[in-house]
Short mmCIF file of C-alpha atoms and ligand atoms in Angstrom, two decimals:
data_model
loop_
_atom_site.label_atom_id
_atom_site.label_comp_id
_atom_site.label_asym_id
_atom_site.label_seq_id
_atom_site.Cartn_x
_atom_site.Cartn_y
_atom_site.Cartn_z
CA MET H 1 -31.69 -6.97 -32.80
CA SER H 2 -29.23 -8.91 -30.69
CA ALA H 3 -25.46 -8.62 -31.28
CA PRO H 4 -23.63 -11.63 -32.72
CA LEU H 5 -21.92 -13.82 -30.08
CA THR H 6 -18.40 -12.85 -31.16
CA VAL H 7 -19.22 -9.14 -30.69
CA LEU H 8 -20.71 -9.85 -27.26
CA PHE H 9 -17.61 -11.80 -26.33
CA GLN H 10 -15.33 -8.97 -27.50
CA ARG H 11 -17.34 -6.41 -25.48
CA GLN H 12 -17.22 -8.56 -22.36
CA PHE H 13 -13.52 -9.24 -22.82
CA ARG H 14 -12.78 -5.50 -23.26
CA LYS H 15 -14.81 -4.71 -20.11
CA TYR H 16 -12.81 -7.23 -18.04
CA VAL H 17 -9.47 -6.02 -19.46
CA LEU H 18 -10.36 -2.38 -18.64
CA ALA H 19 -11.56 -3.28 -15.14
CA ALA H 20 -8.46 -5.40 -14.47
CA ALA H 21 -6.18 -2.59 -15.71
CA ALA H 22 -7.93 -0.07 -13.44
CA VAL H 23 -7.55 -2.35 -10.43
CA LEU H 24 -3.87 -3.05 -11.19
CA ALA H 25 -3.24 0.69 -11.45
CA LEU H 26 -4.97 1.18 -8.10
CA ILE H 27 -2.97 -1.58 -6.43
CA ALA H 28 0.23 -0.01 -7.77
CA GLY H 29 -0.87 3.39 -6.47
CA VAL H 30 -1.78 2.05 -3.06
CA LEU H 31 1.49 0.13 -2.75
CA ALA H 32 3.54 3.11 -3.91
CA GLY H 33 1.93 5.37 -1.37
CA GLY H 34 1.51 2.66 1.21
CA SER H 35 3.20 4.36 4.14
CA HIS H 36 1.45 4.23 7.49
CA ALA H 37 1.64 7.98 7.86
CA SER H 38 -1.37 10.21 7.47
CA GLN H 39 -2.29 9.60 3.87
CA ALA H 40 -3.27 12.15 1.31
CA ALA H 41 -6.58 10.99 -0.05
CA GLY H 42 -5.44 8.73 -2.89
CA SER H 43 -7.82 5.98 -3.94
CA LEU H 44 -10.00 5.05 -0.99
CA PRO H 45 -12.23 1.94 -0.83
CA CYS H 46 -15.20 3.38 -2.73
CA ASP H 47 -12.96 4.92 -5.42
CA ILE H 48 -11.48 1.45 -5.87
CA TYR H 49 -14.88 -0.30 -6.05
CA ALA H 50 -16.04 2.29 -8.62
CA SER H 51 -12.96 1.70 -10.78
CA GLY H 52 -13.64 -2.02 -10.60
CA GLY H 53 -17.15 -1.49 -12.02
CA THR H 54 -18.95 -2.29 -8.74
CA PRO H 55 -19.64 1.09 -7.09
CA CYS H 56 -20.52 1.56 -3.44
CA VAL H 57 -24.23 2.10 -2.83
CA ALA H 58 -23.71 2.50 0.92
CA ALA H 59 -20.54 3.50 2.75
CA HIS H 60 -20.46 3.77 6.54
CA SER H 61 -17.59 4.72 8.80
CA THR H 62 -17.11 6.73 11.98
CA THR H 63 -13.33 6.66 11.53
CA ARG H 64 -12.58 7.98 8.03
CA ALA H 65 -13.84 9.02 4.62
CA LEU H 66 -14.25 6.12 2.20
CA TYR H 67 -14.10 8.27 -0.97
CA SER H 68 -11.11 10.53 -1.65
CA SER H 69 -13.50 13.41 -2.39
CA TYR H 70 -15.82 12.91 0.59
CA ALA H 71 -15.99 15.85 2.99
CA GLY H 72 -19.52 15.43 4.35
CA PRO H 73 -20.60 14.18 7.77
CA LEU H 74 -19.44 10.76 8.98
CA TYR H 75 -21.52 10.35 12.14
CA GLN H 76 -23.65 12.21 14.62
CA VAL H 77 -23.69 11.94 18.42
CA ARG H 78 -26.08 13.11 21.10
CA ARG H 79 -24.90 14.08 24.56
CA SER H 80 -27.04 13.39 27.60
CA SER H 81 -26.34 16.60 29.54
CA ASP H 82 -28.50 18.77 27.27
CA ASN H 83 -29.67 16.39 24.50
CA THR H 84 -27.83 18.36 21.82
CA TYR H 85 -26.53 16.73 18.64
CA LYS H 86 -23.25 17.20 16.82
CA SER H 87 -21.98 15.71 13.55
CA PHE H 88 -18.34 15.03 12.75
CA SER H 89 -16.87 15.29 9.26
CA PRO H 90 -13.38 14.61 7.94
CA THR H 91 -11.18 17.64 8.60
CA THR H 92 -10.13 17.49 4.90
CA ALA H 93 -11.79 15.74 1.94
CA GLY H 94 -10.93 12.06 2.05
CA GLY H 95 -9.55 12.38 5.58
CA TYR H 96 -10.36 11.71 9.20
CA PRO H 97 -12.67 13.28 11.79
CA ASP H 98 -11.28 15.28 14.70
CA ALA H 99 -11.77 12.96 17.70
CA SER H 100 -10.72 15.70 20.11
CA ALA H 101 -13.79 17.67 18.97
CA GLN H 102 -15.92 14.72 20.10
CA ASP H 103 -13.95 14.52 23.35
CA SER H 104 -14.71 18.20 24.06
CA PHE H 105 -18.38 17.87 23.11
CA CYS H 106 -18.80 14.77 25.30
CA SER H 107 -16.60 15.93 28.18
CA GLY H 108 -18.21 15.24 31.56
CA THR H 109 -21.32 13.63 30.07
CA ALA H 110 -22.39 10.52 28.14
CA CYS H 111 -22.63 10.50 24.34
CA VAL H 112 -24.30 8.02 22.00
CA ILE H 113 -24.01 7.62 18.23
CA THR H 114 -27.36 8.60 16.72
CA ARG H 115 -26.58 8.43 12.99
CA ILE H 116 -23.92 6.87 10.78
CA TYR H 117 -24.11 8.77 7.51
CA ASP H 118 -23.98 7.09 4.13
CA GLN H 119 -21.09 8.57 2.16
CA SER H 120 -22.32 7.21 -1.20
CA GLY H 121 -24.74 10.08 -1.77
CA ARG H 122 -27.73 7.72 -1.74
CA GLY H 123 -28.93 8.68 1.71
CA ASN H 124 -28.58 5.18 3.15
CA ASP H 125 -27.81 6.43 6.67
CA LEU H 126 -28.05 4.08 9.64
CA THR H 127 -30.08 5.12 12.67
CA GLN H 128 -31.55 3.49 15.78
CA ALA H 129 -33.09 0.13 14.82
CA PRO H 130 -36.83 -0.28 15.44
CA GLY H 131 -38.40 -3.34 17.02
CA GLY H 132 -38.82 -6.47 14.91
CA GLY H 133 -40.25 -9.98 14.90
CA ALA H 134 -37.68 -11.28 17.41
CA ALA H 135 -37.43 -8.37 19.83
CA GLY H 136 -39.04 -5.05 20.56
CA GLY H 137 -37.30 -1.78 19.99
CA PRO H 138 -36.10 0.81 19.49
CA ASP H 139 -32.67 -0.68 20.11
CA ASN H 140 -30.03 0.96 22.24
CA LEU H 141 -27.56 3.39 20.71
CA SER H 142 -23.81 2.85 20.86
CA ASP H 143 -21.72 4.56 23.54
CA ALA H 144 -19.77 6.99 21.34
CA THR H 145 -16.56 6.67 23.38
CA ALA H 146 -16.48 2.92 23.97
CA ALA H 147 -14.39 1.93 20.93
CA PRO H 148 -11.40 4.28 20.72
CA THR H 149 -8.89 3.50 18.00
CA THR H 150 -6.35 5.11 15.74
CA VAL H 151 -6.41 5.17 11.95
CA GLY H 152 -4.03 6.89 9.55
CA GLY H 153 -2.23 8.28 12.60
CA HIS H 154 -5.41 9.90 13.94
CA LYS H 155 -7.43 9.09 17.01
CA ALA H 156 -10.99 8.00 16.12
CA TYR H 157 -13.96 6.11 17.56
CA GLY H 158 -15.62 2.98 16.20
CA VAL H 159 -19.18 1.77 16.82
CA TYR H 160 -19.29 -0.40 19.96
CA ILE H 161 -22.26 -2.79 19.87
CA ALA H 162 -23.21 -4.14 23.31
CA PRO H 163 -26.08 -6.67 23.29
CA GLY H 164 -29.32 -4.75 22.72
CA THR H 165 -27.68 -2.17 20.45
CA GLY H 166 -28.58 -1.90 16.76
CA TYR H 167 -28.83 0.33 13.68
CA ARG H 168 -30.97 -0.04 10.60
CA ASN H 169 -32.33 1.58 7.43
CA ASP H 170 -35.51 0.00 6.00
CA ASN H 171 -35.98 2.53 3.22
CA THR H 172 -32.84 2.43 1.13
CA ASN H 173 -31.78 3.46 -2.34
CA GLY H 174 -29.70 1.32 -4.70
CA ILE H 175 -29.16 -1.70 -2.40
CA ALA H 176 -29.53 -5.09 -4.16
CA THR H 177 -32.93 -6.74 -4.14
CA GLY H 178 -34.08 -10.18 -5.35
CA ASP H 179 -31.18 -12.15 -6.78
CA SER H 180 -29.18 -9.10 -7.89
CA PRO H 181 -25.44 -9.22 -7.30
CA GLU H 182 -23.78 -7.30 -4.48
CA GLY H 183 -20.65 -7.24 -2.35
CA MET H 184 -19.81 -5.91 1.09
CA TYR H 185 -16.89 -5.60 3.46
CA ALA H 186 -16.56 -4.44 7.05
CA ILE H 187 -13.77 -4.00 9.55
CA PHE H 188 -14.57 -5.45 12.97
CA ASP H 189 -12.74 -5.85 16.26
CA GLY H 190 -11.91 -9.55 15.99
CA THR H 191 -11.65 -9.87 19.76
CA HIS H 192 -15.10 -8.49 20.55
CA TYR H 193 -17.86 -10.99 19.74
CA ASN H 194 -20.18 -13.50 21.37
CA GLY H 195 -22.46 -16.42 20.62
CA GLY H 196 -25.68 -14.40 20.49
CA CYS H 197 -27.71 -13.73 17.36
CA CYS H 198 -26.56 -11.83 15.32
CA PHE H 199 -23.78 -9.28 14.90
CA ASP H 200 -24.44 -8.50 11.21
CA TYR H 201 -23.68 -5.80 8.68
CA GLY H 202 -25.49 -5.92 5.36
CA ASN H 203 -28.71 -6.63 3.49
CA ALA H 204 -31.89 -7.50 5.44
CA GLU H 205 -35.68 -7.41 5.42
CA THR H 206 -37.41 -4.06 5.04
CA ASN H 207 -40.15 -5.01 7.56
CA ASN H 208 -37.88 -6.10 10.47
CA ASN H 209 -39.29 -9.65 10.36
CA ASP H 210 -37.91 -13.04 9.42
CA ASP H 211 -39.38 -13.35 5.92
CA GLY H 212 -37.88 -16.75 5.17
CA ASN H 213 -34.80 -18.32 3.60
CA GLY H 214 -32.89 -16.07 1.25
CA THR H 215 -34.39 -12.76 2.37
CA MET H 216 -31.05 -11.51 3.78
CA GLU H 217 -27.42 -11.34 2.69
CA ALA H 218 -25.23 -9.87 5.41
CA ILE H 219 -21.79 -10.37 6.94
CA TYR H 220 -22.01 -12.11 10.33
CA PHE H 221 -19.15 -12.15 12.86
CA GLY H 222 -19.14 -14.17 16.08
CA ASN H 223 -19.08 -17.71 17.45
CA ILE H 224 -22.72 -18.81 17.50
CA LYS H 225 -23.05 -22.47 16.47
CA VAL H 226 -26.83 -22.71 16.11
CA TRP H 227 -26.62 -22.76 12.31
CA GLY H 228 -23.32 -22.90 10.43
CA TYR H 229 -19.84 -22.67 11.92
CA GLY H 230 -16.25 -23.18 10.87
CA SER H 231 -13.08 -24.75 12.23
CA GLY H 232 -11.70 -24.04 15.72
CA ASN H 233 -13.69 -22.27 18.40
CA GLY H 234 -14.54 -19.14 16.44
CA PRO H 235 -15.23 -16.35 15.88
CA TRP H 236 -16.07 -16.96 12.24
CA ILE H 237 -16.99 -14.74 9.33
CA MET H 238 -20.22 -16.17 7.95
CA ALA H 239 -23.09 -15.03 5.71
CA ASP H 240 -26.47 -14.39 7.31
CA LEU H 241 -28.84 -15.47 4.53
CA GLU H 242 -31.87 -15.63 6.91
CA ASN H 243 -32.82 -18.64 8.96
CA GLY H 244 -29.20 -19.54 8.82
CA LEU H 245 -25.65 -18.32 9.21
CA PHE H 246 -23.67 -20.06 6.50
CA SER H 247 -19.94 -20.86 6.62
CA GLY H 248 -20.06 -22.67 3.26
CA VAL H 249 -22.35 -24.83 1.22
CA ASN H 250 -23.43 -27.06 4.14
CA GLN H 251 -25.81 -26.11 6.90
CA HIS H 252 -23.44 -26.89 9.79
CA LEU H 253 -19.63 -27.37 9.84
CA ASN H 254 -17.60 -26.12 6.91
CA SER H 255 -14.01 -26.50 8.03
CA GLY H 256 -12.73 -24.26 5.23
CA ASP H 257 -14.06 -21.31 7.21
CA PRO H 258 -11.38 -20.71 9.86
CA THR H 259 -11.45 -18.98 13.22
CA VAL H 260 -10.44 -15.38 12.51
CA ASN H 261 -9.73 -13.09 15.44
CA TYR H 262 -7.32 -10.39 14.33
CA ARG H 263 -7.74 -7.31 16.51
CA TYR H 264 -8.78 -5.54 13.30
CA THR H 265 -10.43 -8.04 10.98
CA THR H 266 -11.51 -7.41 7.39
CA ALA H 267 -14.64 -9.46 6.63
CA ILE H 268 -16.23 -9.90 3.20
CA VAL H 269 -19.40 -11.53 1.87
CA LYS H 270 -20.58 -11.25 -1.73
CA GLY H 271 -23.32 -12.92 -3.73
CA GLU H 272 -24.68 -13.27 -7.26
CA PRO H 273 -27.11 -15.79 -8.82
CA ASN H 274 -26.30 -19.24 -7.40
CA HIS H 275 -22.83 -18.12 -6.40
CA TRP H 276 -21.39 -16.48 -3.29
CA ALA H 277 -18.17 -16.15 -1.32
CA ILE H 278 -16.70 -15.45 2.12
CA ARG H 279 -13.30 -13.73 2.35
CA GLY H 280 -11.31 -12.22 5.20
CA GLY H 281 -7.94 -11.18 6.56
CA ASN H 282 -5.97 -9.05 8.96
CA ALA H 283 -6.91 -5.41 8.41
CA GLN H 284 -3.51 -4.28 9.73
CA SER H 285 -1.35 -6.19 7.26
CA GLY H 286 -1.37 -8.80 4.52
CA GLY H 287 -3.89 -9.87 1.96
CA LEU H 288 -7.27 -11.54 1.94
CA SER H 289 -8.01 -15.27 1.92
CA THR H 290 -11.05 -16.90 0.39
CA PHE H 291 -12.87 -19.12 2.90
CA TYR H 292 -15.74 -20.16 0.62
CA ASN H 293 -16.41 -19.62 -3.08
CA GLY H 294 -19.19 -21.66 -4.61
CA VAL H 295 -22.86 -22.30 -5.09
CA ARG H 296 -25.68 -21.27 -2.76
CA PRO H 297 -26.39 -23.49 0.31
CA ASN H 298 -27.69 -26.99 -0.31
CA VAL H 299 -31.05 -26.25 1.34
CA SER H 300 -34.12 -24.91 -0.41
CA GLY H 301 -34.96 -21.24 -0.46
CA TYR H 302 -31.54 -19.71 -1.16
CA ASN H 303 -31.52 -20.01 -4.95
CA PRO H 304 -32.70 -17.67 -6.23
CA MET H 305 -32.22 -15.22 -3.37
CA LYS H 306 -35.02 -12.87 -2.34
CA LYS H 307 -33.01 -9.98 -0.94
CA GLN H 308 -35.11 -7.05 0.25
CA GLY H 309 -32.48 -4.29 0.48
CA ALA H 310 -32.69 -2.92 4.03
CA ILE H 311 -29.37 -2.39 5.85
CA ILE H 312 -28.63 -3.61 9.38
CA LEU H 313 -25.71 -3.19 11.77
CA GLY H 314 -25.27 -5.18 14.99
CA ILE H 315 -28.54 -7.16 14.84
CA GLY H 316 -30.26 -9.98 12.93
CA GLY H 317 -32.81 -9.44 10.19
CA ASP H 318 -35.74 -9.82 12.60
CA ASN H 319 -34.02 -7.51 15.15
CA SER H 320 -32.54 -10.39 17.15
CA LYS H 321 -30.23 -8.36 19.37
CA GLY H 322 -28.27 -10.67 21.63
CA ALA H 323 -24.95 -10.16 19.88
CA GLN H 324 -21.99 -7.88 20.47
CA GLY H 325 -19.13 -6.60 18.36
CA THR H 326 -17.36 -3.47 17.17
CA PHE H 327 -17.62 -1.93 13.69
CA TYR H 328 -15.16 0.59 12.26
CA GLU H 329 -16.10 0.87 8.56
CA GLY H 330 -18.01 -0.99 5.88
CA VAL H 331 -19.59 -0.65 2.46
CA MET H 332 -22.12 -2.37 0.23
CA THR H 333 -21.76 -2.41 -3.55
CA SER H 334 -23.89 -2.74 -6.62
CA GLY H 335 -22.57 -5.73 -8.58
CA TYR H 336 -20.33 -8.64 -7.58
CA PRO H 337 -16.83 -7.23 -6.90
CA SER H 338 -13.86 -9.09 -8.31
CA ASP H 339 -11.27 -10.54 -5.92
CA ALA H 340 -8.74 -8.12 -7.47
CA THR H 341 -10.91 -5.13 -6.54
CA GLU H 342 -11.27 -6.39 -2.97
CA ASN H 343 -7.52 -7.04 -2.76
CA ALA H 344 -6.91 -3.41 -3.73
CA VAL H 345 -9.39 -2.28 -1.05
CA GLN H 346 -7.52 -4.45 1.50
CA ALA H 347 -4.22 -2.80 0.47
CA ASN H 348 -5.79 0.59 1.20
CA ILE H 349 -7.08 -0.69 4.56
CA ASN H 350 -3.56 -1.95 5.44
CA SER H 351 -2.11 1.45 4.51
CA VAL H 352 -4.14 3.34 7.14
CA ASN H 353 -2.72 1.13 9.90
CA TYR H 354 -5.68 0.72 12.25
CA GLY H 355 -4.49 0.68 15.86
CA GLY H 356 -1.11 2.24 15.08
CA THR H 357 0.47 5.05 17.03
CA SER H 358 -1.50 8.27 16.88
CA SER H 359 0.12 11.52 15.84
CA GLY H 360 -0.51 12.71 19.40
CA GLY H 361 2.40 10.51 20.56
CA GLY H 362 0.94 7.29 21.81
CA ASN H 363 -1.94 8.40 23.98
CA PRO H 364 -4.92 7.34 21.88
CA GLY H 365 -7.02 5.93 24.72
CA THR H 366 -9.15 8.12 26.94
CA LEU H 367 -10.15 7.96 30.59
CA THR H 368 -13.81 8.42 29.68
CA PRO H 369 -15.94 5.87 31.56
CA GLY H 370 -16.79 2.99 29.24
CA SER H 371 -13.54 3.24 27.23
CA ARG H 372 -11.35 0.19 26.87
CA ILE H 373 -7.72 1.05 27.42
CA SER H 374 -4.34 -0.41 28.19
CA LEU H 375 -1.93 1.22 30.64
CA GLN H 376 1.61 1.42 29.27
CA ALA H 377 4.68 2.00 31.44
CA THR H 378 6.77 5.03 30.47
CA THR H 379 10.06 4.15 32.25
CA SER H 380 12.69 3.64 29.53
CA CYS H 381 13.30 0.00 30.57
CA CYS H 382 9.73 -0.90 30.13
CA THR H 383 7.84 0.93 27.41
CA ALA H 384 6.76 -2.39 25.87
CA ASP H 385 5.17 -3.31 29.23
CA TYR H 386 1.55 -2.83 30.27
CA ILE H 387 -0.37 -3.27 33.51
CA LYS H 388 -1.66 -6.81 33.39
CA HIS H 389 -3.25 -9.24 35.83
CA ASP H 390 -1.89 -12.75 36.36
CA ASP H 391 -3.98 -15.77 35.49
CA ASN H 392 -2.91 -18.08 38.33
CA ASP H 393 -3.07 -15.64 41.22
CA THR H 394 -4.52 -12.21 41.90
CA ASN H 395 -1.27 -10.30 41.41
CA VAL H 396 -0.97 -7.35 39.05
CA VAL H 397 2.29 -6.85 37.17
CA ILE H 398 3.78 -5.02 34.23
CA ALA H 399 4.67 -7.33 31.35
CA GLY H 400 5.42 -7.09 27.65
CA VAL H 401 2.44 -7.31 25.32
CA SER H 402 2.66 -7.14 21.53
CA SER H 403 0.47 -7.83 18.53
CA SER H 404 1.67 -11.44 18.57
CA SER H 405 0.75 -12.01 22.23
CA SER H 406 -1.98 -14.53 22.98
CA SER H 407 -5.53 -13.26 23.19
CA THR H 408 -5.50 -14.13 26.91
CA ASP H 409 -2.43 -11.94 27.53
CA LYS H 410 -4.01 -9.12 25.51
CA GLY H 411 -7.24 -9.43 27.49
CA ASP H 412 -5.30 -9.55 30.78
CA ALA H 413 -3.70 -6.21 29.80
CA THR H 414 -6.95 -4.47 28.85
CA TRP H 415 -9.14 -2.45 31.22
CA ILE H 416 -12.53 -0.81 31.02
CA VAL H 417 -12.52 2.66 32.54
CA ARG H 418 -15.31 3.07 35.09
CA ALA H 419 -16.40 6.14 37.02
CA GLY H 420 -14.50 5.88 40.33
CA LEU H 421 -16.38 3.43 42.58
CA ALA H 422 -15.82 5.69 45.61
CA ASN H 423 -15.58 9.05 43.84
CA GLY H 424 -17.21 9.74 40.47
CA SER H 425 -14.65 12.36 39.54
CA CYS H 426 -11.89 9.73 39.71
CA VAL H 427 -11.74 6.37 37.90
CA SER H 428 -11.72 2.63 38.58
CA PHE H 429 -10.36 -0.02 36.22
CA GLU H 430 -12.45 -3.12 35.53
CA SER H 431 -10.74 -6.07 33.88
CA ALA H 432 -11.78 -6.53 30.24
CA ASN H 433 -11.73 -10.32 30.53
CA LYS H 434 -12.80 -10.80 34.19
CA SER H 435 -16.06 -8.98 34.34
CA GLY H 436 -16.82 -7.40 37.74
CA GLN H 437 -13.18 -7.63 38.89
CA TYR H 438 -11.20 -4.46 39.47
CA LEU H 439 -7.71 -3.22 40.17
CA ARG H 440 -7.53 -2.63 43.92
CA HIS H 441 -4.72 -2.26 46.45
CA GLN H 442 -4.31 -4.38 49.56
CA ASN H 443 -1.30 -3.91 51.83
CA TYR H 444 -0.22 -1.35 49.20
CA GLN H 445 0.11 -3.99 46.48
CA LEU H 446 -2.25 -4.11 43.47
CA HIS H 447 -4.52 -7.14 43.03
CA LEU H 448 -7.44 -8.10 40.81
CA ALA H 449 -10.55 -8.66 42.94
CA GLY H 450 -14.33 -8.76 42.69
CA ASN H 451 -16.25 -5.73 43.90
CA ASP H 452 -17.87 -6.72 47.22
CA GLY H 453 -19.53 -3.31 47.49
CA SER H 454 -17.79 -2.49 50.80
CA SER H 455 -16.49 1.00 51.31
CA THR H 456 -12.98 -0.43 51.80
CA PHE H 457 -13.16 -2.09 48.40
CA THR H 458 -14.59 0.89 46.54
CA GLN H 459 -11.96 3.22 48.00
CA ASP H 460 -9.12 0.77 47.39
CA ALA H 461 -10.27 0.50 43.77
CA THR H 462 -10.51 4.25 43.08
CA PHE H 463 -7.66 6.28 41.58
CA CYS H 464 -7.59 9.99 40.75
CA PRO H 465 -5.75 10.88 37.52
CA GLN H 466 -3.31 13.78 37.39
CA SER H 467 -0.82 14.84 34.71
CA GLY H 468 1.99 12.31 34.55
CA HIS H 469 4.84 13.10 36.96
CA ASN H 470 7.39 12.81 34.12
CA GLY H 471 5.30 14.85 31.68
CA GLN H 472 3.86 11.80 29.91
CA GLY H 473 0.32 10.46 30.25
CA TYR H 474 -1.15 10.26 33.75
CA SER H 475 -0.21 9.55 37.34
CA PHE H 476 -2.95 7.90 39.40
CA GLN H 477 -3.35 8.94 43.03
CA SER H 478 -4.92 6.46 45.45
CA ALA H 479 -8.31 7.78 46.63
CA ASN H 480 -7.78 6.72 50.25
CA TYR H 481 -3.99 7.03 50.62
CA THR H 482 -3.51 10.34 48.89
CA ASN H 483 0.29 10.39 49.26
CA ARG H 484 0.44 7.18 47.22
CA TYR H 485 0.37 6.64 43.43
CA LEU H 486 0.17 3.64 41.09
CA ARG H 487 3.77 2.62 40.60
CA HIS H 488 5.63 -0.34 39.12
CA TYR H 489 8.65 -1.63 40.98
CA ASP H 490 10.48 -4.81 40.04
CA TYR H 491 7.63 -5.53 37.57
CA THR H 492 4.98 -5.58 40.31
CA VAL H 493 2.40 -2.82 40.71
CA TYR H 494 1.89 -0.99 44.03
CA ILE H 495 0.55 2.20 45.44
CA ALA H 496 3.76 3.87 46.55
CA SER H 497 4.80 7.07 48.33
CA ASN H 498 7.88 8.88 47.14
CA GLY H 499 10.72 8.10 49.61
CA GLY H 500 8.54 6.06 51.99
CA SER H 501 9.71 3.11 54.07
CA ASN H 502 9.03 0.24 51.65
CA THR H 503 11.48 -0.84 48.95
CA PHE H 504 8.83 0.01 46.35
CA ASP H 505 8.73 3.61 47.69
CA ALA H 506 12.26 4.25 46.35
CA THR H 507 12.88 7.75 44.98
CA THR H 508 14.93 6.37 42.06
CA SER H 509 12.86 6.50 38.86
CA TRP H 510 9.88 7.79 40.87
CA ASN H 511 8.54 10.17 38.21
CA ASP H 512 8.87 7.61 35.42
CA ASP H 513 7.56 4.62 37.39
CA THR H 514 4.43 6.55 38.38
CA SER H 515 3.59 7.86 34.87
CA TRP H 516 1.40 5.81 32.53
CA ASN H 517 0.31 6.21 28.96
CA VAL H 518 -3.36 5.51 28.37
CA ALA H 519 -2.87 3.40 25.24
CA THR H 520 -5.04 1.77 22.58
CA PRO H 521 -6.61 -1.30 24.21
CA TRP H 522 -4.94 -4.61 23.40
CA SER H 523 -8.30 -6.35 23.12
O1 AHR U 1 -30.35 -16.14 10.00
C1 AHR U 1 -30.07 -15.99 11.33
C2 AHR U 1 -31.09 -15.11 12.01
O2 AHR U 1 -32.31 -15.80 12.09
C3 AHR U 1 -31.49 -13.85 11.33
O3 AHR U 1 -30.57 -12.80 11.44
C4 AHR U 1 -32.76 -13.52 12.02
O4 AHR U 1 -33.61 -12.73 11.25
C5 AHR U 1 -33.37 -14.89 12.32
O5 AHR U 1 -33.74 -14.97 13.67
#
């Protein structure tokens, strides 16, 4: 027998009041304990979703536990030297993995991420994506050292997706199917994207094919304009609903969906019968904004939805794999999360301060080939300065860079560590925003220049790291002028010899000017 309407209303009302009270308590807890220091495991994202009545049914992160009680494995890597595997767990329940254990395991060899464990207990792990309708497979695996970061004061590694890389699970448990409600969030590197299809995280087809409109519901991040797009030049957070990336109700431009490119970007998509939303914000600080909240797209096939419940990361539903991006953490829920629940999750994300200083004292980057880094001066005048190339000439300088710098300045101050072009046990530095161009010296001054393959170039572009002369970070010895080291002098970068004949060889400040912190990359 069905309950009278008034009783149903009272039950519903009580459910919403209880859920709202739980979320308010969580927000209060998060704000009270919201320091950026290493946090004790209070309420983490999946604790918050559970309290809001929309529990996680998949929870993926290589950087931290997403439940306060979670102590199981976060991710697994395989090293190429002997093909052995190792999994990394939080060092305490609800905590962070030990990145130095990965550094030791991967020292002197390459490592790839082979598995991203599901923390929800449902076994929805992500592994190498198989081939699909759009492209053969299996896809490439992520370089395990290519996305260094810090979180909660700990060094950690994200999942770096170069084009061709992808993860998937076609045989899941508890993920929404049909028109059932679900929510999802992910934290991406808002400066790493492209216009290829499709850097996604979320719900996809279980057969790796394009099964038609409405057979997916995933977060997309990038600046492809083939389907929907938003205002500005992108990147945009959109929903991949299959045969279309949607930025709102229309098929093409929805100007309410803004360009979002925070270094650490929180991206949200959620859907329920004939209703869905896009939300996003800066993972490092501040709240979430709603970019779309309304009915399903005004094209046939998306209402009702026909979700199939596989999970993808870094690829499209049919294994389209032309996209790139970086993923740090993400979850999928059962049920349509309230904005208040998501706001509480965002407060927790803010509290762990992605990209902040690591407890190791500001040396979170590594000199492992493939890593993106920035090189920070250690002389007391100049600790806000980083090695950076000019845009109008080839000169290389030190200059201040901060979180509010332009994305060009951040890119100009970011380098990809390469095995030394002339000596594999040393390193070379490729520009992060001028592909194929390297730091090289010429007449003892540093310039940015394309690799012409000559032995002069490769030697001029190779530097051998040693412990920093002032006890901080590294000093970099020139491979072909071994009495010379990377040094800043009057804000220009040289290879200098201590007490030599040039003004930039001055002995004053020598130890400090030749010591560099390998810092979290600016882009
Ligand atoms: O919806 C956009 C993309 O189109 C999907 O990810 C893919 O399956 C199809 O090619």
